[in-house]
Amino acid sequence: MTERTTYYDFRSWSHVDEPEVTPDNMRVYLLQVNGYVIGYLAAHDTSDHQRWNLIDGAQYGDQDNTLRPRIILVWVAGAYRHQGVGGTLVQALADDFACDIADVSWSSPVSDAGRRLARRLSPEGIWVS
């Protein structure tokens, strides 16, 4: 569904059978309502980040090698957008990693919708990788 609605060009989750342990702790978070998935977040852990103040055209800041959870993809069903679902998924990732939401890294490039979500959750800027 994420490929159809966001035109994402490859699968963000490749495990079709039992979950497998991966070196980078690949995982997904699903949010369901009445048995239907309305939100999806794929993530893994990495230690290659730069700070970005979220201003268009701004350069990335200094390199940081702290191990952080990195968002690969956030998707929310159209009927549930702008209701906090994306923020709930990012908060679940931060909670699972035991970090602040501002310490979560976002994969680059960050879409316009992702930038709006990131700005709402972390107005001082985000980590990107």
GROMACS .gro file of N, CA, C and O in nm:
model
  516
    1MET      N    1   0.082  -0.119   0.000
    1MET     CA    2   0.000   0.000   0.000
    1MET      C    3   0.086   0.126   0.000
    1MET      O    4   0.054   0.223  -0.066
    2THR      N    5   0.199   0.123   0.074
    2THR     CA    6   0.284   0.241   0.074
    2THR      C    7   0.342   0.269  -0.063
    2THR      O    8   0.359   0.384  -0.101
    3GLU      N    9   0.372   0.165  -0.138
    3GLU     CA   10   0.423   0.184  -0.273
    3GLU      C   11   0.319   0.251  -0.362
    3GLU      O   12   0.351   0.338  -0.443
    4ARG      N   13   0.193   0.211  -0.348
    4ARG     CA   14   0.086   0.269  -0.431
    4ARG      C   15   0.056   0.414  -0.397
    4ARG      O   16   0.034   0.496  -0.485
    5THR      N   17   0.048   0.446  -0.268
    5THR     CA   18   0.003   0.579  -0.230
    5THR      C   19   0.114   0.684  -0.224
    5THR      O   20   0.086   0.802  -0.231
    6THR      N   21   0.239   0.640  -0.209
    6THR     CA   22   0.349   0.737  -0.201
    6THR      C   23   0.444   0.726  -0.319
    6THR      O   24   0.539   0.801  -0.329
    7TYR      N   25   0.421   0.630  -0.406
    7TYR     CA   26   0.506   0.605  -0.521
    7TYR      C   27   0.648   0.570  -0.480
    7TYR      O   28   0.744   0.594  -0.551
    8TYR      N   29   0.660   0.513  -0.358
    8TYR     CA   30   0.789   0.466  -0.309
    8TYR      C   31   0.836   0.359  -0.406
    8TYR      O   32   0.759   0.272  -0.446
    9ASP      N   33   0.961   0.359  -0.449
    9ASP     CA   34   1.005   0.274  -0.558
    9ASP      C   35   1.066   0.141  -0.518
    9ASP      O   36   1.112   0.066  -0.603
   10PHE      N   37   1.069   0.109  -0.390
   10PHE     CA   38   1.114  -0.024  -0.348
   10PHE      C   39   1.051  -0.058  -0.214
   10PHE      O   40   1.004   0.029  -0.142
   11ARG      N   41   1.050  -0.187  -0.184
   11ARG     CA   42   0.990  -0.233  -0.059
   11ARG      C   43   1.076  -0.189   0.058
   11ARG      O   44   1.197  -0.203   0.056
   12SER      N   45   1.013  -0.137   0.161
   12SER     CA   46   1.086  -0.096   0.280
   12SER      C   47   1.097  -0.210   0.381
   12SER      O   48   1.168  -0.198   0.480
   13TRP      N   49   1.026  -0.319   0.357
   13TRP     CA   50   1.031  -0.434   0.448
   13TRP      C   51   1.041  -0.559   0.363
   13TRP      O   52   0.952  -0.590   0.285
   14SER      N   53   1.149  -0.634   0.379
   14SER     CA   54   1.172  -0.748   0.291
   14SER      C   55   1.142  -0.883   0.356
   14SER      O   56   1.147  -0.985   0.288
   15HIS      N   57   1.111  -0.885   0.484
   15HIS     CA   58   1.088  -1.013   0.552
   15HIS      C   59   0.944  -1.058   0.530
   15HIS      O   60   0.851  -0.988   0.563
   16VAL      N   61   0.929  -1.177   0.470
   16VAL     CA   62   0.795  -1.226   0.442
   16VAL      C   63   0.754  -1.341   0.534
   16VAL      O   64   0.637  -1.373   0.542
   17ASP      N   65   0.849  -1.401   0.600
   17ASP     CA   66   0.818  -1.511   0.691
   17ASP      C   67   0.838  -1.461   0.834
   17ASP      O   68   0.798  -1.351   0.867
   18GLU      N   69   0.900  -1.541   0.917
   18GLU     CA   70   0.928  -1.502   1.055
   18GLU      C   71   1.027  -1.386   1.057
   18GLU      O   72   1.116  -1.379   0.971
   19PRO      N   73   1.013  -1.296   1.153
   19PRO     CA   74   1.110  -1.186   1.163
   19PRO      C   75   1.251  -1.240   1.182
   19PRO      O   76   1.270  -1.344   1.244
   20GLU      N   77   1.346  -1.168   1.124
   20GLU     CA   78   1.486  -1.207   1.134
   20GLU      C   79   1.563  -1.098   1.207
   20GLU      O   80   1.537  -0.980   1.190
   21VAL      N   81   1.660  -1.139   1.287
   21VAL     CA   82   1.749  -1.042   1.350
   21VAL      C   83   1.846  -0.993   1.243
   21VAL      O   84   1.903  -1.072   1.168
   22THR      N   85   1.861  -0.862   1.233
   22THR     CA   86   1.953  -0.803   1.136
   22THR      C   87   2.060  -0.724   1.210
   22THR      O   88   2.038  -0.677   1.322
   23PRO      N   89   2.177  -0.707   1.150
   23PRO     CA   90   2.284  -0.633   1.217
   23PRO      C   91   2.246  -0.489   1.253
   23PRO      O   92   2.295  -0.434   1.351
   24ASP      N   93   2.157  -0.430   1.175
   24ASP     CA   94   2.117  -0.290   1.200
   24ASP      C   95   1.981  -0.280   1.270
   24ASP      O   96   1.922  -0.173   1.276
   25ASN      N   97   1.932  -0.391   1.323
   25ASN     CA   98   1.806  -0.394   1.400
   25ASN      C   99   1.688  -0.340   1.318
   25ASN      O  100   1.609  -0.258   1.365
   26MET      N  101   1.672  -0.389   1.196
   26MET     CA  102   1.561  -0.350   1.110
   26MET      C  103   1.430  -0.388   1.176
   26MET      O  104   1.416  -0.500   1.226
   27ARG      N  105   1.334  -0.295   1.178
   27ARG     CA  106   1.204  -0.324   1.239
   27ARG      C  107   1.097  -0.234   1.179
   27ARG      O  108   1.128  -0.133   1.117
   28VAL      N  109   0.971  -0.274   1.200
   28VAL     CA  110   0.858  -0.193   1.156
   28VAL      C  111   0.762  -0.176   1.272
   28VAL      O  112   0.755  -0.259   1.363
   29TYR      N  113   0.687  -0.069   1.267
   29TYR     CA  114   0.581  -0.040   1.364
   29TYR      C  115   0.454  -0.021   1.285
   29TYR      O  116   0.452   0.052   1.186
   30LEU      N  117   0.348  -0.088   1.329
   30LEU     CA  118   0.218  -0.078   1.264
   30LEU      C  119   0.118  -0.021   1.362
   30LEU      O  120   0.117  -0.059   1.480
   31LEU      N  121   0.033   0.065   1.315
   31LEU     CA  122  -0.077   0.117   1.396
   31LEU      C  123  -0.206   0.070   1.330
   31LEU      O  124  -0.227   0.093   1.211
   32GLN      N  125  -0.289   0.001   1.409
   32GLN     CA  126  -0.412  -0.056   1.356
   32GLN      C  127  -0.535   0.008   1.420
   32GLN      O  128  -0.532   0.044   1.538
   33VAL      N  129  -0.641   0.016   1.341
   33VAL     CA  130  -0.773   0.055   1.390
   33VAL      C  131  -0.872  -0.044   1.331
   33VAL      O  132  -0.874  -0.066   1.209
   34ASN      N  133  -0.950  -0.107   1.417
   34ASN     CA  134  -1.051  -0.205   1.373
   34ASN      C  135  -0.992  -0.312   1.280
   34ASN      O  136  -1.053  -0.351   1.182
   35GLY      N  137  -0.870  -0.357   1.310
   35GLY     CA  138  -0.808  -0.462   1.233
   35GLY      C  139  -0.741  -0.418   1.104
   35GLY      O  140  -0.688  -0.500   1.031
   36TYR      N  141  -0.743  -0.288   1.073
   36TYR     CA  142  -0.681  -0.236   0.952
   36TYR      C  143  -0.559  -0.153   0.988
   36TYR      O  144  -0.563  -0.072   1.081
   37VAL      N  145  -0.451  -0.171   0.913
   37VAL     CA  146  -0.330  -0.092   0.935
   37VAL      C  147  -0.355   0.048   0.879
   37VAL      O  148  -0.390   0.065   0.763
   38ILE      N  149  -0.340   0.149   0.966
   38ILE     CA  150  -0.359   0.287   0.923
   38ILE      C  151  -0.229   0.367   0.926
   38ILE      O  152  -0.223   0.479   0.877
   39GLY      N  153  -0.125   0.306   0.983
   39GLY     CA  154   0.005   0.372   0.987
   39GLY      C  155   0.117   0.271   0.993
   39GLY      O  156   0.101   0.161   1.048
   40TYR      N  157   0.230   0.307   0.932
   40TYR     CA  158   0.342   0.215   0.917
   40TYR      C  159   0.470   0.296   0.927
   40TYR      O  160   0.481   0.403   0.867
   41LEU      N  161   0.567   0.247   1.003
   41LEU     CA  162   0.698   0.310   1.011
   41LEU      C  163   0.803   0.202   1.003
   41LEU      O  164   0.797   0.104   1.078
   42ALA      N  165   0.897   0.214   0.912
   42ALA     CA  166   1.010   0.122   0.900
   42ALA      C  167   1.134   0.195   0.949
   42ALA      O  168   1.153   0.314   0.920
   43ALA      N  169   1.218   0.125   1.026
   43ALA     CA  170   1.336   0.188   1.084
   43ALA      C  171   1.448   0.087   1.102
   43ALA      O  172   1.426  -0.034   1.098
   44HIS      N  173   1.567   0.139   1.120
   44HIS     CA  174   1.682   0.060   1.159
   44HIS      C  175   1.776   0.151   1.236
   44HIS      O  176   1.752   0.271   1.247
   45ASP      N  177   1.882   0.096   1.293
   45ASP     CA  178   1.976   0.175   1.372
   45ASP      C  179   2.102   0.200   1.291
   45ASP      O  180   2.151   0.112   1.220
   46THR      N  181   2.155   0.322   1.303
   46THR     CA  182   2.278   0.358   1.234
   46THR      C  183   2.350   0.466   1.313
   46THR      O  184   2.291   0.529   1.401
   47SER      N  185   2.476   0.487   1.280
   47SER     CA  186   2.555   0.586   1.352
   47SER      C  187   2.621   0.685   1.257
   47SER      O  188   2.736   0.725   1.275
   48ASP      N  189   2.550   0.726   1.155
   48ASP     CA  190   2.602   0.820   1.056
   48ASP      C  191   2.498   0.929   1.034
   48ASP      O  192   2.403   0.910   0.958
   49HIS      N  193   2.513   1.043   1.102
   49HIS     CA  194   2.409   1.147   1.099
   49HIS      C  195   2.469   1.286   1.086
   49HIS      O  196   2.583   1.309   1.122
   50GLN      N  197   2.384   1.377   1.042
   50GLN     CA  198   2.417   1.519   1.042
   50GLN      C  199   2.293   1.593   1.090
   50GLN      O  200   2.181   1.549   1.069
   51ARG      N  201   2.313   1.708   1.153
   51ARG     CA  202   2.203   1.790   1.202
   51ARG      C  203   2.150   1.876   1.089
   51ARG      O  204   2.227   1.927   1.007
   52TRP      N  205   2.017   1.894   1.085
   52TRP     CA  206   1.955   1.979   0.983
   52TRP      C  207   1.849   2.063   1.052
   52TRP      O  208   1.763   2.010   1.123
   53ASN      N  209   1.852   2.194   1.028
   53ASN     CA  210   1.758   2.284   1.095
   53ASN      C  211   1.622   2.292   1.025
   53ASN      O  212   1.536   2.369   1.067
   54LEU      N  213   1.603   2.215   0.919
   54LEU     CA  214   1.475   2.203   0.845
   54LEU      C  215   1.441   2.326   0.762
   54LEU      O  216   1.330   2.338   0.713
   55ILE      N  217   1.533   2.418   0.746
   55ILE     CA  218   1.510   2.534   0.661
   55ILE      C  219   1.550   2.495   0.520
   55ILE      O  220   1.659   2.443   0.497
   56ASP      N  221   1.459   2.518   0.425
   56ASP     CA  222   1.489   2.483   0.285
   56ASP      C  223   1.617   2.551   0.240
   56ASP      O  224   1.639   2.669   0.264
   57GLY      N  225   1.703   2.474   0.176
   57GLY     CA  226   1.828   2.527   0.125
   57GLY      C  227   1.940   2.532   0.226
   57GLY      O  228   2.054   2.561   0.191
   58ALA      N  229   1.911   2.504   0.352
   58ALA     CA  230   2.015   2.507   0.455
   58ALA      C  231   2.107   2.387   0.440
   58ALA      O  232   2.064   2.278   0.403
   59GLN      N  233   2.233   2.406   0.469
   59GLN     CA  234   2.330   2.298   0.467
   59GLN      C  235   2.315   2.213   0.593
   59GLN      O  236   2.269   2.261   0.695
   60TYR      N  237   2.354   2.087   0.582
   60TYR     CA  238   2.357   2.001   0.699
   60TYR      C  239   2.471   2.045   0.790
   60TYR      O  240   2.570   2.101   0.745
   61GLY      N  241   2.456   2.016   0.919
   61GLY     CA  242   2.558   2.051   1.017
   61GLY      C  243   2.667   1.947   1.026
   61GLY      O  244   2.686   1.865   0.937
   62ASP      N  245   2.736   1.949   1.138
   62ASP     CA  246   2.849   1.859   1.160
   62ASP      C  247   2.806   1.713   1.167
   62ASP      O  248   2.692   1.681   1.201
   63GLN      N  249   2.901   1.627   1.138
   63GLN     CA  250   2.880   1.483   1.145
   63GLN      C  251   2.866   1.438   1.290
   63GLN      O  252   2.931   1.492   1.378
   64ASP      N  253   2.780   1.339   1.315
   64ASP     CA  254   2.762   1.281   1.448
   64ASP      C  255   2.758   1.130   1.433
   64ASP      O  256   2.686   1.079   1.347
   65ASN      N  257   2.832   1.059   1.515
   65ASN     CA  258   2.841   0.914   1.504
   65ASN      C  259   2.772   0.839   1.617
   65ASN      O  260   2.801   0.724   1.642
   66THR      N  261   2.676   0.903   1.683
   66THR     CA  262   2.599   0.838   1.789
   66THR      C  263   2.503   0.737   1.727
   66THR      O  264   2.438   0.765   1.626
   67LEU      N  265   2.489   0.620   1.788
   67LEU     CA  266   2.392   0.522   1.740
   67LEU      C  267   2.251   0.575   1.767
   67LEU      O  268   2.218   0.610   1.879
   68ARG      N  269   2.172   0.585   1.662
   68ARG     CA  270   2.035   0.637   1.671
   68ARG      C  271   1.942   0.551   1.586
   68ARG      O  272   1.984   0.491   1.488
   69PRO      N  273   1.813   0.549   1.620
   69PRO     CA  274   1.717   0.486   1.530
   69PRO      C  275   1.696   0.578   1.410
   69PRO      O  276   1.689   0.699   1.424
   70ARG      N  277   1.688   0.520   1.293
   70ARG     CA  278   1.672   0.598   1.169
   70ARG      C  279   1.543   0.557   1.099
   70ARG      O  280   1.522   0.439   1.070
   71ILE      N  281   1.459   0.653   1.074
   71ILE     CA  282   1.334   0.629   1.001
   71ILE      C  283   1.366   0.609   0.854
   71ILE      O  284   1.428   0.694   0.791
   72ILE      N  285   1.320   0.498   0.800
   72ILE     CA  286   1.332   0.473   0.658
   72ILE      C  287   1.208   0.524   0.585
   72ILE      O  288   1.217   0.586   0.480
   73LEU      N  289   1.092   0.498   0.644
   73LEU     CA  290   0.965   0.536   0.581
   73LEU      C  291   0.859   0.551   0.688
   73LEU      O  292   0.851   0.470   0.779
   74VAL      N  293   0.780   0.656   0.675
   74VAL     CA  294   0.658   0.673   0.756
   74VAL      C  295   0.543   0.685   0.657
   74VAL      O  296   0.550   0.765   0.563
   75TRP      N  297   0.438   0.607   0.679
   75TRP     CA  298   0.320   0.613   0.592
   75TRP      C  299   0.196   0.613   0.680
   75TRP      O  300   0.188   0.541   0.779
   76VAL      N  301   0.099   0.697   0.643
   76VAL     CA  302  -0.030   0.703   0.712
   76VAL      C  303  -0.139   0.699   0.606
   76VAL      O  304  -0.132   0.770   0.505
   77ALA      N  305  -0.241   0.616   0.629
   77ALA     CA  306  -0.355   0.608   0.536
   77ALA      C  307  -0.419   0.746   0.520
   77ALA      O  308  -0.432   0.820   0.618
   78GLY      N  309  -0.459   0.778   0.400
   78GLY     CA  310  -0.513   0.910   0.369
   78GLY      C  311  -0.620   0.959   0.464
   78GLY      O  312  -0.619   1.075   0.506
   79ALA      N  313  -0.714   0.874   0.501
   79ALA     CA  314  -0.825   0.916   0.588
   79ALA      C  315  -0.778   0.947   0.730
   79ALA      O  316  -0.853   1.008   0.806
   80TYR      N  317  -0.656   0.909   0.766
   80TYR     CA  318  -0.607   0.930   0.902
   80TYR      C  319  -0.494   1.032   0.910
   80TYR      O  320  -0.436   1.052   1.016
   81ARG      N  321  -0.464   1.098   0.799
   81ARG     CA  322  -0.357   1.198   0.801
   81ARG      C  323  -0.401   1.322   0.879
   81ARG      O  324  -0.519   1.351   0.890
   82HIS      N  325  -0.304   1.390   0.936
   82HIS     CA  326  -0.326   1.513   1.014
   82HIS      C  327  -0.405   1.485   1.142
   82HIS      O  328  -0.477   1.571   1.191
   83GLN      N  329  -0.391   1.364   1.196
   83GLN     CA  330  -0.458   1.327   1.321
   83GLN      C  331  -0.360   1.274   1.425
   83GLN      O  332  -0.401   1.213   1.523
   84GLY      N  333  -0.231   1.292   1.403
   84GLY     CA  334  -0.131   1.251   1.500
   84GLY      C  335  -0.078   1.109   1.484
   84GLY      O  336   0.000   1.063   1.566
   85VAL      N  337  -0.119   1.039   1.379
   85VAL     CA  338  -0.076   0.900   1.361
   85VAL      C  339   0.074   0.893   1.335
   85VAL      O  340   0.145   0.812   1.397
   86GLY      N  341   0.125   0.978   1.247
   86GLY     CA  342   0.269   0.979   1.219
   86GLY      C  343   0.350   1.008   1.344
   86GLY      O  344   0.451   0.942   1.371
   87GLY      N  345   0.306   1.106   1.421
   87GLY     CA  346   0.374   1.140   1.545
   87GLY      C  347   0.372   1.026   1.645
   87GLY      O  348   0.470   1.002   1.716
   88THR      N  349   0.260   0.955   1.650
   88THR     CA  350   0.249   0.839   1.740
   88THR      C  351   0.349   0.731   1.701
   88THR      O  352   0.414   0.670   1.787
   89LEU      N  353   0.366   0.707   1.571
   89LEU     CA  354   0.461   0.608   1.525
   89LEU      C  355   0.604   0.648   1.555
   89LEU      O  356   0.685   0.566   1.601
   90VAL      N  357   0.639   0.775   1.532
   90VAL     CA  358   0.775   0.822   1.562
   90VAL      C  359   0.801   0.815   1.713
   90VAL      O  360   0.909   0.776   1.756
   91GLN      N  361   0.701   0.849   1.794
   91GLN     CA  362   0.717   0.840   1.939
   91GLN      C  363   0.737   0.695   1.982
   91GLN      O  364   0.818   0.667   2.071
   92ALA      N  365   0.667   0.601   1.919
   92ALA     CA  366   0.686   0.459   1.951
   92ALA      C  367   0.829   0.415   1.920
   92ALA      O  368   0.890   0.341   1.998
   93LEU      N  369   0.884   0.462   1.809
   93LEU     CA  370   1.023   0.432   1.774
   93LEU      C  371   1.118   0.489   1.880
   93LEU      O  372   1.207   0.419   1.928
   94ALA      N  373   1.098   0.614   1.917
   94ALA     CA  374   1.183   0.677   2.019
   94ALA      C  375   1.171   0.603   2.152
   94ALA      O  376   1.273   0.576   2.218
   95ASP      N  377   1.051   0.570   2.192
   95ASP     CA  378   1.030   0.497   2.318
   95ASP      C  379   1.099   0.362   2.316
   95ASP      O  380   1.161   0.321   2.414
   96ASP      N  381   1.086   0.291   2.204
   96ASP     CA  382   1.146   0.159   2.191
   96ASP      C  383   1.298   0.166   2.201
   96ASP      O  384   1.362   0.077   2.257
   97PHE      N  385   1.356   0.273   2.150
   97PHE     CA  386   1.502   0.291   2.153
   97PHE      C  387   1.547   0.359   2.282
   97PHE      O  388   1.665   0.368   2.309
   98ALA      N  389   1.451   0.405   2.362
   98ALA     CA  390   1.479   0.477   2.488
   98ALA      C  391   1.555   0.606   2.463
   98ALA      O  392   1.656   0.635   2.528
   99CYS      N  393   1.506   0.685   2.367
   99CYS     CA  394   1.566   0.815   2.339
   99CYS      C  395   1.456   0.918   2.326
   99CYS      O  396   1.338   0.885   2.319
  100ASP      N  397   1.494   1.044   2.322
  100ASP     CA  398   1.399   1.151   2.298
  100ASP      C  399   1.361   1.151   2.151
  100ASP      O  400   1.441   1.111   2.065
  101ILE      N  401   1.245   1.201   2.120
  101ILE     CA  402   1.199   1.205   1.981
  101ILE      C  403   1.292   1.292   1.895
  101ILE      O  404   1.312   1.265   1.778
  102ALA      N  405   1.356   1.393   1.956
  102ALA     CA  406   1.449   1.480   1.883
  102ALA      C  407   1.578   1.407   1.847
  102ALA      O  408   1.655   1.456   1.764
  103ASP      N  409   1.604   1.290   1.906
  103ASP     CA  410   1.725   1.214   1.876
  103ASP      C  411   1.706   1.110   1.768
  103ASP      O  412   1.801   1.041   1.730
  104VAL      N  413   1.586   1.097   1.717
  104VAL     CA  414   1.558   1.005   1.606
  104VAL      C  415   1.617   1.066   1.480
  104VAL      O  416   1.611   1.187   1.458
  105SER      N  417   1.674   0.982   1.394
  105SER     CA  418   1.729   1.027   1.266
  105SER      C  419   1.630   0.996   1.154
  105SER      O  420   1.553   0.900   1.163
  106TRP      N  421   1.632   1.077   1.051
  106TRP     CA  422   1.543   1.061   0.936
  106TRP      C  423   1.627   1.033   0.813
  106TRP      O  424   1.731   1.096   0.793
  107SER      N  425   1.584   0.939   0.730
  107SER     CA  426   1.659   0.911   0.608
  107SER      C  427   1.640   1.025   0.510
  107SER      O  428   1.534   1.084   0.499
  108SER      N  429   1.745   1.055   0.440
  108SER     CA  430   1.745   1.164   0.343
  108SER      C  431   1.727   1.105   0.203
  108SER      O  432   1.784   0.999   0.175
  109PRO      N  433   1.651   1.167   0.117
  109PRO     CA  434   1.584   1.296   0.132
  109PRO      C  435   1.455   1.283   0.212
  109PRO      O  436   1.390   1.179   0.209
  110VAL      N  437   1.418   1.388   0.280
  110VAL     CA  438   1.295   1.393   0.359
  110VAL      C  439   1.188   1.460   0.272
  110VAL      O  440   1.209   1.571   0.222
  111SER      N  441   1.076   1.392   0.254
  111SER     CA  442   0.968   1.446   0.171
  111SER      C  443   0.909   1.571   0.235
  111SER      O  444   0.933   1.600   0.353
  112ASP      N  445   0.828   1.644   0.160
  112ASP     CA  446   0.762   1.763   0.214
  112ASP      C  447   0.673   1.726   0.334
  112ASP      O  448   0.674   1.794   0.436
  113ALA      N  449   0.597   1.618   0.321
  113ALA     CA  450   0.511   1.574   0.431
  113ALA      C  451   0.596   1.531   0.551
  113ALA      O  452   0.564   1.560   0.666
  114GLY      N  453   0.707   1.463   0.523
  114GLY     CA  454   0.797   1.422   0.631
  114GLY      C  455   0.858   1.543   0.700
  114GLY      O  456   0.874   1.544   0.822
  115ARG      N  457   0.891   1.645   0.623
  115ARG     CA  458   0.947   1.766   0.680
  115ARG      C  459   0.847   1.835   0.773
  115ARG      O  460   0.882   1.884   0.880
  116ARG      N  461   0.721   1.838   0.732
  116ARG     CA  462   0.618   1.898   0.817
  116ARG      C  463   0.603   1.821   0.948
  116ARG      O  464   0.594   1.879   1.056
  117LEU      N  465   0.603   1.688   0.938
  117LEU     CA  466   0.594   1.603   1.057
  117LEU      C  467   0.717   1.625   1.146
  117LEU      O  468   0.705   1.645   1.266
  118ALA      N  469   0.835   1.624   1.086
  118ALA     CA  470   0.958   1.641   1.163
  118ALA      C  471   0.961   1.778   1.232
  118ALA      O  472   1.001   1.789   1.348
  119ARG      N  473   0.919   1.881   1.162
  119ARG     CA  474   0.918   2.016   1.218
  119ARG      C  475   0.823   2.025   1.338
  119ARG      O  476   0.851   2.090   1.437
  120ARG      N  477   0.709   1.955   1.329
  120ARG     CA  478   0.613   1.954   1.440
  120ARG      C  479   0.669   1.879   1.560
  120ARG      O  480   0.653   1.923   1.675
  121LEU      N  481   0.738   1.768   1.535
  121LEU     CA  482   0.789   1.685   1.644
  121LEU      C  483   0.921   1.736   1.702
  121LEU      O  484   0.949   1.714   1.818
  122SER      N  485   1.000   1.802   1.618
  122SER     CA  486   1.133   1.846   1.660
  122SER      C  487   1.161   1.984   1.599
  122SER      O  488   1.239   1.997   1.504
  123PRO      N  489   1.098   2.089   1.651
  123PRO     CA  490   1.107   2.222   1.588
  123PRO      C  491   1.248   2.281   1.586
  123PRO      O  492   1.276   2.368   1.503
  124GLU      N  493   1.339   2.231   1.668
  124GLU     CA  494   1.476   2.284   1.669
  124GLU      C  495   1.563   2.222   1.559
  124GLU      O  496   1.676   2.262   1.540
  125GLY      N  497   1.510   2.122   1.489
  125GLY     CA  498   1.586   2.055   1.383
  125GLY      C  499   1.588   1.906   1.405
  125GLY      O  500   1.543   1.856   1.508
  126ILE      N  501   1.640   1.834   1.307
  126ILE     CA  502   1.643   1.688   1.311
  126ILE      C  503   1.780   1.636   1.273
  126ILE      O  504   1.863   1.707   1.216
  127TRP      N  505   1.802   1.510   1.303
  127TRP     CA  506   1.918   1.437   1.254
  127TRP      C  507   1.879   1.373   1.123
  127TRP      O  508   1.768   1.322   1.108
  128VAL      N  509   1.967   1.376   1.024
  128VAL     CA  510   1.942   1.310   0.896
  128VAL      C  511   2.061   1.221   0.863
  128VAL      O  512   2.173   1.246   0.906
  129SER      N  513   2.033   1.118   0.786
  129SER     CA  514   2.140   1.028   0.741
  129SER      C  515   2.103   0.970   0.607
  129SER      O  516   1.991   0.977   0.564
   0.00000   0.00000   0.00000
